[in-house]
Amino acid sequence: MNIGQEILKALKEEITEVEYRRYIKQLTYDSKKSTSDFAIFYAPNQLVANWIKSKFSSKMEHLFELKTDIKVSVKITLKNSVDKKVSQTKEKTKSHTHSLLNPSHTFDNFMVGGSNQFAYAAVKSVSEKAGEVYNPLFIYGGVGLGKTHLMQSAGNVFQNQGKSVIYTTVEQFLNAFVRHVRNKTMDRFQEKYRKCDVLLIDDIQFLSNKEGIQEEFFHTFEALKGAGKQIILTADKHPKKIGGLEKRLQSRFEWGLVADIQPPELETKIAIIENKCEINKVKLTKDIINYIATVIDSNVREIEGILSKLHAYSQLMHVDIDLKFTKTVLKDQLQENRANLTLDIITKSVAKDLNIKPSEICSKGRSKNLVYARRISIYICRELTQNTMPQLAKYFGMKDHTAISHTLKKINELLENDEDFKVKIEELTNKITSVS
Ligand code: ADP
Ligand code: MG
């Protein structure tokens, strides 16, 4: 058994039988093309690939690390897309393995509406004049609104021009940094990141409170910017709101252009669904498309999940997708999202977002940011799970249910009077319900 198969086997133990049969079983591991940076798995189609990517890839990365002690990035892709990439890489020796961009993230596949028009125009113009118009370009907005897609669209344009493009998340950048420090090969790390033509860094908010990597990133930024190389960054919020960032970095993030993406309005959602159906050869009638667009409020990734589920169900059960069937599947999906949530998942997500330890949320600590994090966690747990007040009291280390009830009262006051608090709660609730 190769390592890829071992990972799939281990994953099988952690997920439901249905999930395994429907999705994971369809994956194949490519031991030849996988490297110490990337573990490459093939899915039979893009929908299954996207679904596995959003639901299971971080679990798979975790399993890899447990088994091999190496932090790899798991790529779920289609067979011919890697073949194409690899042959391109051979042709253009400048291309980097790190730039494994999703080939379907293109401008053509990106539906533009009022909500994302500004960001789209900004990325598009950068893609036409690398390093010359907005540098850096900083895109921010909520989960699943198309930041990565847009950023990679520019990446694909650059890559097709033969430029060396690095696409990385902050997490991968940090892992690579740690590995090179450990192996005493920092010169190679710096050579790689400071000499590329285009650097795309996703989810920059995770730099928050990580001083070492901020310092390294600062120098990378300076080197690239100084050489007129294009930098594109994304985050879930405006640079000013990220917090825990060195002043010099924060101000540099605003040097070029900061563009936001808002949740798509109904027409844009409809256009997105139509586009996804076309790409994935799923046939849906107008009324079904309208229904899905109305029910799913904003997260586009969730729309893809629904389509993939509809498609899979209809194939398995040999039925056509009609409105009634769609309603059942959607109801299922929404309930499933909630049912899977546990107190642990919620506190972990809150802790991660606010850069504290989950255990601190449940501790007796009274510092301002702990109280803040605890309030948010309690509120979301109460909203999204079936736990009773005594259960919550026990979990959060509070005296009894009256303590929880006081806290909830306080939170409701804040929700009415403190706009920032309200936005934070909404943002985290969205994040939590969409990743579950
Ligand atoms: P983010 O990085 O903002 O969390 P992604 O870029 O990963 O979001 O987008 C989530 C999914 O939704 C992707 O598969 C992407 O292709 C799709 N998507 C988001 N916005 C659009 C859009 N305007 N048109 C087409 N697809 C979109
Ligand atoms: Mg993203």
CSV table of C-alpha atoms and ligand atoms in Angstrom, one decimal:
chain,number,residue,atom,x,y,z
A,1,MET,CA,0.0,0.0,0.0
A,2,ASN,CA,1.4,3.4,-0.9
A,3,ILE,CA,1.2,6.4,1.4
A,4,GLY,CA,-1.8,7.9,-0.5
A,5,GLN,CA,-3.8,4.7,-0.1
A,6,GLU,CA,-2.8,4.6,3.6
A,7,ILE,CA,-4.2,8.1,4.0
A,8,LEU,CA,-7.5,7.2,2.3
A,9,LYS,CA,-7.8,4.2,4.5
A,10,ALA,CA,-7.1,6.2,7.7
A,11,LEU,CA,-9.6,8.8,6.5
A,12,LYS,CA,-12.2,6.1,6.0
A,13,GLU,CA,-12.1,5.5,9.8
A,14,GLU,CA,-12.9,9.1,10.5
A,15,ILE,CA,-15.9,9.7,8.2
A,16,THR,CA,-19.2,8.2,7.6
A,17,GLU,CA,-19.7,5.2,5.3
A,18,VAL,CA,-21.8,7.2,2.9
A,19,GLU,CA,-19.2,10.0,2.6
A,20,TYR,CA,-16.6,7.4,2.0
A,21,ARG,CA,-18.5,5.6,-0.7
A,22,ARG,CA,-19.8,8.7,-2.4
A,23,TYR,CA,-16.6,10.7,-2.5
A,24,ILE,CA,-13.4,9.4,-1.1
A,25,LYS,CA,-13.6,6.0,-2.7
A,26,GLN,CA,-13.5,7.7,-6.1
A,27,LEU,CA,-10.1,9.2,-5.4
A,28,THR,CA,-6.8,7.8,-6.8
A,29,TYR,CA,-3.4,8.8,-5.5
A,30,ASP,CA,-0.6,9.7,-8.0
A,31,SER,CA,2.6,8.5,-6.3
A,32,LYS,CA,4.8,9.6,-9.3
A,33,LYS,CA,3.6,13.2,-9.5
A,34,SER,CA,3.3,13.7,-5.7
A,35,THR,CA,6.3,15.5,-4.1
A,36,SER,CA,7.3,16.4,-0.6
A,37,ASP,CA,5.3,19.6,-1.1
A,38,PHE,CA,2.2,18.2,-2.8
A,39,ALA,CA,0.2,15.0,-2.5
A,40,ILE,CA,-1.8,14.7,-5.7
A,41,PHE,CA,-5.2,12.9,-5.8
A,42,TYR,CA,-7.4,12.6,-8.8
A,43,ALA,CA,-11.2,12.9,-8.7
A,44,PRO,CA,-13.5,11.8,-11.5
A,45,ASN,CA,-15.0,15.3,-12.0
A,46,GLN,CA,-14.7,18.9,-10.8
A,47,LEU,CA,-17.7,18.8,-8.5
A,48,VAL,CA,-16.4,15.8,-6.6
A,49,ALA,CA,-13.0,17.4,-6.5
A,50,ASN,CA,-14.4,20.7,-5.1
A,51,TRP,CA,-16.5,18.9,-2.6
A,52,ILE,CA,-13.6,16.8,-1.3
A,53,LYS,CA,-11.4,19.8,-1.3
A,54,SER,CA,-13.7,21.8,0.9
A,55,LYS,CA,-14.7,19.1,3.2
A,56,PHE,CA,-11.8,16.7,3.6
A,57,SER,CA,-8.5,18.1,2.3
A,58,SER,CA,-7.4,19.6,5.6
A,59,LYS,CA,-8.2,16.4,7.4
A,60,MET,CA,-6.1,14.6,4.8
A,61,GLU,CA,-3.2,17.0,5.3
A,62,HIS,CA,-3.4,16.3,9.0
A,63,LEU,CA,-3.3,12.6,8.4
A,64,PHE,CA,-0.3,13.0,6.2
A,65,GLU,CA,1.5,14.9,8.9
A,66,LEU,CA,0.6,12.3,11.5
A,67,LYS,CA,2.0,9.5,9.3
A,68,THR,CA,5.0,11.1,7.7
A,69,ASP,CA,5.8,14.1,9.8
A,70,ILE,CA,5.8,16.1,6.7
A,71,LYS,CA,3.4,18.9,6.0
A,72,VAL,CA,2.2,18.5,2.5
A,73,SER,CA,-0.5,20.3,0.7
A,74,VAL,CA,-3.1,17.9,-0.6
A,75,LYS,CA,-4.3,18.7,-4.2
A,76,ILE,CA,-7.5,17.2,-5.4
A,77,THR,CA,-7.6,17.6,-9.1
A,78,LEU,CA,-8.6,16.1,-12.4
A,79,LYS,CA,-6.1,13.8,-14.1
A,80,ASN,CA,-5.6,15.7,-17.3
A,81,SER,CA,-5.2,19.0,-15.5
A,82,VAL,CA,-2.1,17.8,-13.8
A,83,ASP,CA,-0.8,16.2,-17.0
A,84,LYS,CA,-1.2,19.6,-18.7
A,85,LYS,CA,0.5,21.4,-15.8
A,86,VAL,CA,3.3,18.9,-15.7
A,87,SER,CA,4.0,19.2,-19.4
A,88,GLN,CA,3.8,23.0,-19.1
A,89,THR,CA,6.3,22.8,-16.3
A,90,LYS,CA,8.6,20.8,-18.4
A,91,GLU,CA,8.4,23.3,-21.2
A,92,LYS,CA,8.9,26.3,-19.1
A,93,THR,CA,11.6,25.5,-16.7
A,94,LYS,CA,10.8,28.7,-14.8
A,95,SER,CA,7.5,27.4,-13.6
A,96,HIS,CA,7.3,26.3,-10.1
A,97,THR,CA,5.6,23.3,-8.5
A,98,HIS,CA,4.2,25.7,-6.0
A,99,SER,CA,2.1,27.4,-8.6
A,100,LEU,CA,-0.3,24.5,-9.0
A,101,LEU,CA,-3.2,26.8,-9.7
A,102,ASN,CA,-6.7,25.5,-10.3
A,103,PRO,CA,-7.1,25.7,-14.1
A,104,SER,CA,-10.8,26.3,-13.8
A,105,HIS,CA,-10.3,29.4,-11.9
A,106,THR,CA,-10.4,31.8,-14.8
A,107,PHE,CA,-11.9,35.2,-15.5
A,108,ASP,CA,-14.2,33.6,-18.0
A,109,ASN,CA,-15.6,31.4,-15.3
A,110,PHE,CA,-16.1,34.2,-12.9
A,111,MET,CA,-19.5,35.7,-12.9
A,112,VAL,CA,-19.5,39.5,-12.3
A,113,GLY,CA,-22.2,41.5,-10.6
A,114,GLY,CA,-22.5,44.6,-8.4
A,115,SER,CA,-21.1,42.7,-5.4
A,116,ASN,CA,-17.8,41.7,-7.0
A,117,GLN,CA,-17.4,44.1,-9.9
A,118,PHE,CA,-14.8,46.3,-8.2
A,119,ALA,CA,-12.6,43.4,-7.1
A,120,TYR,CA,-13.0,41.8,-10.6
A,121,ALA,CA,-12.0,45.0,-12.4
A,122,ALA,CA,-9.0,45.5,-10.1
A,123,VAL,CA,-7.7,42.0,-10.5
A,124,LYS,CA,-8.3,42.1,-14.3
A,125,SER,CA,-6.4,45.3,-14.7
A,126,VAL,CA,-3.5,43.9,-12.7
A,127,SER,CA,-3.5,40.8,-14.9
A,128,GLU,CA,-3.0,43.1,-17.9
A,129,LYS,CA,-0.2,45.1,-16.4
A,130,ALA,CA,1.7,43.1,-13.8
A,131,GLY,CA,3.5,45.2,-11.3
A,132,GLU,CA,2.4,48.5,-12.9
A,133,VAL,CA,-1.0,49.5,-11.7
A,134,TYR,CA,-1.9,48.3,-8.2
A,135,ASN,CA,0.9,46.8,-6.2
A,136,PRO,CA,0.1,45.1,-3.9
A,137,LEU,CA,-3.5,44.4,-4.8
A,138,PHE,CA,-5.4,43.4,-1.6
A,139,ILE,CA,-8.8,41.6,-2.0
A,140,TYR,CA,-10.9,41.1,1.1
A,141,GLY,CA,-14.3,39.6,1.8
A,142,GLY,CA,-16.2,36.8,3.5
A,143,VAL,CA,-15.8,33.0,3.0
A,144,GLY,CA,-16.6,31.5,-0.3
A,145,LEU,CA,-17.2,34.8,-2.2
A,146,GLY,CA,-14.5,34.1,-4.8
A,147,LYS,CA,-11.3,35.7,-3.5
A,148,THR,CA,-9.2,32.7,-4.3
A,149,HIS,CA,-10.9,32.2,-7.6
A,150,LEU,CA,-10.2,35.8,-8.7
A,151,MET,CA,-6.6,35.8,-7.5
A,152,GLN,CA,-5.9,32.5,-9.3
A,153,SER,CA,-7.5,33.8,-12.4
A,154,ALA,CA,-4.8,36.4,-12.6
A,155,GLY,CA,-2.3,33.7,-11.7
A,156,ASN,CA,-3.4,31.6,-14.6
A,157,VAL,CA,-3.0,34.6,-17.0
A,158,PHE,CA,0.5,35.2,-15.8
A,159,GLN,CA,1.4,31.6,-15.9
A,160,ASN,CA,0.3,31.3,-19.5
A,161,GLN,CA,2.6,34.2,-20.3
A,162,GLY,CA,5.5,32.1,-19.0
A,163,LYS,CA,5.9,34.1,-15.8
A,164,SER,CA,6.9,32.2,-12.6
A,165,VAL,CA,3.9,32.4,-10.3
A,166,ILE,CA,3.8,31.3,-6.7
A,167,TYR,CA,0.5,30.7,-5.2
A,168,THR,CA,0.5,29.9,-1.5
A,169,THR,CA,-1.6,30.2,1.6
A,170,VAL,CA,-0.1,31.8,4.7
A,171,GLU,CA,-0.2,28.4,6.3
A,172,GLN,CA,1.9,26.8,3.5
A,173,PHE,CA,4.3,29.8,3.5
A,174,LEU,CA,4.7,29.4,7.2
A,175,ASN,CA,5.2,25.6,7.0
A,176,ALA,CA,7.8,26.0,4.2
A,177,PHE,CA,9.6,28.7,6.3
A,178,VAL,CA,9.8,26.4,9.3
A,179,ARG,CA,11.0,23.5,7.3
A,180,HIS,CA,13.8,25.5,5.7
A,181,VAL,CA,14.8,27.0,9.0
A,182,ARG,CA,15.0,23.4,10.4
A,183,ASN,CA,17.0,22.2,7.4
A,184,LYS,CA,19.2,25.2,7.4
A,185,THR,CA,18.2,26.0,3.8
A,186,MET,CA,16.8,29.5,4.2
A,187,ASP,CA,18.8,30.7,1.2
A,188,ARG,CA,16.7,28.4,-1.0
A,189,PHE,CA,13.5,29.6,0.6
A,190,GLN,CA,14.5,33.2,0.0
A,191,GLU,CA,15.6,32.5,-3.5
A,192,LYS,CA,12.3,31.0,-4.3
A,193,TYR,CA,10.0,33.6,-2.8
A,194,ARG,CA,12.0,36.7,-3.5
A,195,LYS,CA,12.8,35.8,-7.1
A,196,CYS,CA,9.4,34.9,-8.5
A,197,ASP,CA,7.6,37.2,-11.0
A,198,VAL,CA,4.3,37.1,-9.2
A,199,LEU,CA,3.4,36.2,-5.6
A,200,LEU,CA,-0.1,35.3,-4.7
A,201,ILE,CA,-0.7,34.9,-1.0
A,202,ASP,CA,-4.1,33.7,0.2
A,203,ASP,CA,-5.8,34.3,3.6
A,204,ILE,CA,-3.3,36.8,4.9
A,205,GLN,CA,-5.3,37.2,8.1
A,206,PHE,CA,-3.4,34.2,9.4
A,207,LEU,CA,-0.3,36.3,9.7
A,208,SER,CA,-1.9,37.9,12.7
A,209,ASN,CA,0.2,37.6,15.9
A,210,LYS,CA,2.9,35.5,14.2
A,211,GLU,CA,5.9,37.8,14.5
A,212,GLY,CA,8.6,35.6,13.0
A,213,ILE,CA,6.8,35.0,9.8
A,214,GLN,CA,5.7,38.6,9.5
A,215,GLU,CA,9.3,39.6,9.6
A,216,GLU,CA,10.2,37.2,6.8
A,217,PHE,CA,7.2,38.2,4.8
A,218,PHE,CA,8.1,41.8,5.2
A,219,HIS,CA,11.4,41.2,3.5
A,220,THR,CA,9.9,39.1,0.8
A,221,PHE,CA,7.4,41.9,0.2
A,222,GLU,CA,10.2,44.5,0.0
A,223,ALA,CA,12.3,42.5,-2.4
A,224,LEU,CA,9.4,41.8,-4.8
A,225,LYS,CA,7.9,45.3,-4.6
A,226,GLY,CA,11.4,46.8,-5.1
A,227,ALA,CA,11.9,44.7,-8.2
A,228,GLY,CA,8.5,45.7,-9.6
A,229,LYS,CA,7.0,42.2,-9.2
A,230,GLN,CA,3.3,41.9,-8.7
A,231,ILE,CA,1.9,40.9,-5.3
A,232,ILE,CA,-1.7,39.9,-4.8
A,233,LEU,CA,-3.1,39.2,-1.3
A,234,THR,CA,-6.4,38.2,0.0
A,235,ALA,CA,-7.9,38.2,3.5
A,236,ASP,CA,-11.3,37.9,5.2
A,237,LYS,CA,-11.1,41.5,6.3
A,238,HIS,CA,-9.7,44.9,5.6
A,239,PRO,CA,-6.0,45.2,6.5
A,240,LYS,CA,-6.9,47.8,9.2
A,241,LYS,CA,-9.2,45.3,10.9
A,242,ILE,CA,-6.8,42.3,10.9
A,243,GLY,CA,-5.1,43.1,14.2
A,244,GLY,CA,-1.9,41.6,15.5
A,245,LEU,CA,-0.1,42.9,12.4
A,246,GLU,CA,3.1,44.9,12.4
A,247,LYS,CA,2.4,48.5,11.5
A,248,ARG,CA,4.8,48.5,8.6
A,249,LEU,CA,3.1,45.5,7.0
A,250,GLN,CA,-0.4,46.9,7.6
A,251,SER,CA,0.5,50.1,5.9
A,252,ARG,CA,2.2,48.3,3.0
A,253,PHE,CA,-1.0,46.3,2.4
A,254,GLU,CA,-2.7,49.5,1.7
A,255,TRP,CA,-0.1,50.9,-0.6
A,256,GLY,CA,-1.7,49.6,-3.8
A,257,LEU,CA,-5.4,49.1,-3.9
A,258,VAL,CA,-7.7,47.5,-1.3
A,259,ALA,CA,-10.8,46.1,-3.0
A,260,ASP,CA,-13.7,44.3,-1.3
A,261,ILE,CA,-16.0,41.5,-2.4
A,262,GLN,CA,-19.5,41.6,-1.1
A,263,PRO,CA,-22.0,38.6,-1.0
A,264,PRO,CA,-23.6,38.1,-4.4
A,265,GLU,CA,-27.0,39.5,-5.1
A,266,LEU,CA,-29.7,37.2,-6.5
A,267,GLU,CA,-29.0,37.8,-10.2
A,268,THR,CA,-25.3,37.1,-9.7
A,269,LYS,CA,-26.1,33.9,-7.7
A,270,ILE,CA,-28.3,32.8,-10.6
A,271,ALA,CA,-25.5,33.5,-13.1
A,272,ILE,CA,-23.1,31.6,-11.0
A,273,ILE,CA,-25.3,28.5,-10.7
A,274,GLU,CA,-26.0,28.5,-14.4
A,275,ASN,CA,-22.2,28.7,-15.1
A,276,LYS,CA,-21.4,25.9,-12.7
A,277,CYS,CA,-24.2,23.7,-14.2
A,278,GLU,CA,-22.7,24.3,-17.7
A,279,ILE,CA,-19.2,23.5,-16.6
A,280,ASN,CA,-20.2,20.4,-14.8
A,281,LYS,CA,-22.9,19.3,-17.3
A,282,VAL,CA,-25.6,19.3,-14.7
A,283,LYS,CA,-29.1,20.1,-16.2
A,284,LEU,CA,-31.4,22.2,-14.0
A,285,THR,CA,-34.5,24.0,-14.9
A,286,LYS,CA,-35.0,27.7,-14.3
A,287,ASP,CA,-37.2,27.3,-11.3
A,288,ILE,CA,-34.7,25.0,-9.6
A,289,ILE,CA,-31.9,27.4,-10.2
A,290,ASN,CA,-34.0,30.2,-8.8
A,291,TYR,CA,-34.9,28.2,-5.8
A,292,ILE,CA,-31.3,27.3,-4.9
A,293,ALA,CA,-30.3,30.9,-5.4
A,294,THR,CA,-33.0,32.1,-3.0
A,295,VAL,CA,-32.3,29.6,-0.3
A,296,ILE,CA,-28.5,29.8,-0.2
A,297,ASP,CA,-27.8,33.2,1.2
A,298,SER,CA,-24.3,34.0,0.1
A,299,ASN,CA,-21.6,31.4,0.2
A,300,VAL,CA,-20.8,30.3,-3.3
A,301,ARG,CA,-19.0,27.3,-2.1
A,302,GLU,CA,-22.1,26.1,-0.6
A,303,ILE,CA,-23.9,26.4,-3.9
A,304,GLU,CA,-21.3,24.1,-5.4
A,305,GLY,CA,-21.8,21.6,-2.6
A,306,ILE,CA,-25.5,21.5,-3.3
A,307,LEU,CA,-25.0,21.0,-7.1
A,308,SER,CA,-22.5,18.2,-6.4
A,309,LYS,CA,-25.0,16.5,-4.1
A,310,LEU,CA,-27.9,16.9,-6.5
A,311,HIS,CA,-25.8,15.4,-9.2
A,312,ALA,CA,-24.5,12.5,-7.2
A,313,TYR,CA,-28.0,11.7,-5.8
A,314,SER,CA,-29.7,11.8,-9.1
A,315,GLN,CA,-27.1,9.5,-10.6
A,316,LEU,CA,-27.1,7.0,-7.8
A,317,MET,CA,-30.8,6.9,-7.6
A,318,HIS,CA,-31.5,7.2,-11.3
A,319,VAL,CA,-33.9,10.0,-10.9
A,320,ASP,CA,-34.2,13.3,-12.7
A,321,ILE,CA,-33.6,16.4,-10.7
A,322,ASP,CA,-36.9,18.2,-10.1
A,323,LEU,CA,-38.0,20.9,-7.7
A,324,LYS,CA,-39.3,18.5,-5.1
A,325,PHE,CA,-36.1,16.4,-5.1
A,326,THR,CA,-34.1,19.6,-4.9
A,327,LYS,CA,-36.0,20.8,-1.9
A,328,THR,CA,-35.4,17.5,-0.1
A,329,VAL,CA,-31.7,17.6,-0.8
A,330,LEU,CA,-31.3,21.2,0.3
A,331,LYS,CA,-33.2,20.6,3.5
A,332,ASP,CA,-30.9,17.7,4.1
A,333,GLN,CA,-27.8,19.8,3.4
A,334,LEU,CA,-28.8,22.6,5.7
A,335,GLN,CA,-29.7,20.3,8.5
A,336,GLU,CA,-26.5,18.3,8.0
A,337,ASN,CA,-24.4,21.5,8.3
A,338,ARG,CA,-25.9,22.2,11.6
A,339,ALA,CA,-26.1,18.7,13.0
A,340,ASN,CA,-22.4,18.2,12.5
A,341,LEU,CA,-21.5,21.2,14.6
A,342,THR,CA,-20.2,20.5,18.1
A,343,LEU,CA,-19.1,22.8,20.9
A,344,ASP,CA,-15.5,21.9,20.1
A,345,ILE,CA,-15.8,22.8,16.4
A,346,ILE,CA,-17.3,26.1,17.3
A,347,THR,CA,-14.8,27.1,20.0
A,348,LYS,CA,-12.0,25.9,17.8
A,349,SER,CA,-13.1,28.1,14.9
A,350,VAL,CA,-13.6,31.1,17.2
A,351,ALA,CA,-10.2,30.6,18.8
A,352,LYS,CA,-8.5,30.2,15.4
A,353,ASP,CA,-10.1,33.4,14.1
A,354,LEU,CA,-9.2,35.4,17.2
A,355,ASN,CA,-5.7,33.8,17.6
A,356,ILE,CA,-6.1,32.3,21.0
A,357,LYS,CA,-6.1,28.8,22.3
A,358,PRO,CA,-9.5,26.9,22.4
A,359,SER,CA,-8.7,25.9,26.0
A,360,GLU,CA,-8.4,29.6,27.0
A,361,ILE,CA,-12.0,30.1,25.9
A,362,CYS,CA,-13.2,27.5,28.4
A,363,SER,CA,-10.9,28.7,31.1
A,364,LYS,CA,-11.6,31.2,33.9
A,365,GLY,CA,-9.4,33.9,32.3
A,366,ARG,CA,-10.9,37.3,32.5
A,367,SER,CA,-8.8,39.3,30.1
A,368,LYS,CA,-10.7,41.5,27.7
A,369,ASN,CA,-10.1,39.4,24.6
A,370,LEU,CA,-10.9,36.1,26.4
A,371,VAL,CA,-14.2,37.4,27.6
A,372,TYR,CA,-14.9,38.7,24.1
A,373,ALA,CA,-14.0,35.3,22.6
A,374,ARG,CA,-16.0,33.4,25.2
A,375,ARG,CA,-19.1,35.6,24.6
A,376,ILE,CA,-19.0,35.0,20.9
A,377,SER,CA,-18.5,31.2,21.4
A,378,ILE,CA,-21.4,30.9,23.8
A,379,TYR,CA,-23.7,32.9,21.6
A,380,ILE,CA,-22.9,30.8,18.5
A,381,CYS,CA,-23.0,27.5,20.4
A,382,ARG,CA,-26.5,28.5,21.7
A,383,GLU,CA,-27.7,29.4,18.2
A,384,LEU,CA,-26.3,26.6,16.3
A,385,THR,CA,-26.4,23.5,18.6
A,386,GLN,CA,-29.0,21.9,20.7
A,387,ASN,CA,-27.0,22.1,23.9
A,388,THR,CA,-28.9,23.2,27.0
A,389,MET,CA,-27.8,26.0,29.3
A,390,PRO,CA,-26.5,23.7,32.0
A,391,GLN,CA,-24.5,21.8,29.3
A,392,LEU,CA,-23.1,25.0,28.0
A,393,ALA,CA,-22.2,26.1,31.6
A,394,LYS,CA,-20.3,22.9,32.1
A,395,TYR,CA,-18.5,23.1,28.9
A,396,PHE,CA,-17.4,26.7,29.3
A,397,GLY,CA,-16.4,26.2,32.9
A,398,MET,CA,-19.1,28.5,34.4
A,399,LYS,CA,-20.9,28.0,37.7
A,400,ASP,CA,-24.3,27.1,36.4
A,401,HIS,CA,-27.0,27.9,33.9
A,402,THR,CA,-27.8,31.3,35.4
A,403,ALA,CA,-24.2,32.4,34.5
A,404,ILE,CA,-24.9,31.4,30.9
A,405,SER,CA,-28.2,33.1,30.9
A,406,HIS,CA,-26.5,36.4,32.2
A,407,THR,CA,-23.9,36.1,29.5
A,408,LEU,CA,-26.5,35.7,26.8
A,409,LYS,CA,-28.4,38.7,28.1
A,410,LYS,CA,-25.2,40.8,28.0
A,411,ILE,CA,-24.5,39.5,24.4
A,412,ASN,CA,-28.0,40.5,23.3
A,413,GLU,CA,-27.4,44.0,24.6
A,414,LEU,CA,-24.1,44.2,22.7
A,415,LEU,CA,-25.7,42.9,19.5
A,416,GLU,CA,-28.1,45.9,19.7
A,417,ASN,CA,-25.5,48.5,20.5
A,418,ASP,CA,-22.2,47.4,19.1
A,419,GLU,CA,-22.0,47.2,15.4
A,420,ASP,CA,-18.5,45.6,15.3
A,421,PHE,CA,-19.5,42.9,17.7
A,422,LYS,CA,-22.6,42.1,15.6
A,423,VAL,CA,-20.5,42.0,12.4
A,424,LYS,CA,-18.0,39.6,14.1
A,425,ILE,CA,-20.8,37.3,15.2
A,426,GLU,CA,-22.3,37.2,11.7
A,427,GLU,CA,-18.9,36.7,10.1
A,428,LEU,CA,-18.0,33.8,12.4
A,429,THR,CA,-21.4,32.2,12.1
A,430,ASN,CA,-21.1,32.3,8.4
A,431,LYS,CA,-17.7,30.8,8.5
A,432,ILE,CA,-18.7,28.0,10.9
A,433,THR,CA,-21.8,27.0,9.1
A,434,SER,CA,-20.1,27.0,5.7
A,435,VAL,CA,-17.1,24.8,6.7
A,436,SER,CA,-18.9,22.3,8.7
B,1,ADP,P1,-13.0,32.5,-1.1
B,1,ADP,O1,-11.5,32.3,-1.4
B,1,ADP,O2,-13.4,33.9,-1.1
B,1,ADP,O3,-13.3,31.8,0.2
B,1,ADP,P2,-13.3,30.9,-3.4
B,1,ADP,O4,-12.6,31.7,-4.4
B,1,ADP,O5,-12.7,29.7,-2.9
B,1,ADP,O6,-13.8,31.8,-2.2
B,1,ADP,O7,-14.8,30.5,-4.1
B,1,ADP,C1,-15.5,29.4,-3.6
B,1,ADP,C2,-16.1,28.7,-4.8
B,1,ADP,O8,-17.1,29.6,-5.4
B,1,ADP,C3,-15.1,28.5,-5.9
B,1,ADP,O9,-15.3,27.2,-6.4
B,1,ADP,C4,-15.4,29.6,-6.9
B,1,ADP,O10,-15.1,29.1,-8.2
B,1,ADP,C5,-16.8,29.8,-6.7
B,1,ADP,N1,-17.2,31.3,-7.0
B,1,ADP,C6,-17.2,32.3,-6.1
B,1,ADP,N2,-17.6,33.4,-6.7
B,1,ADP,C7,-17.8,33.1,-8.0
B,1,ADP,C8,-18.2,33.9,-9.1
B,1,ADP,N3,-18.5,35.2,-9.0
B,1,ADP,N4,-18.4,33.2,-10.3
B,1,ADP,C9,-18.2,31.9,-10.4
B,1,ADP,N5,-17.8,31.1,-9.4
B,1,ADP,C10,-17.6,31.7,-8.2
B,2,MG,MG,-10.0,31.4,-0.4
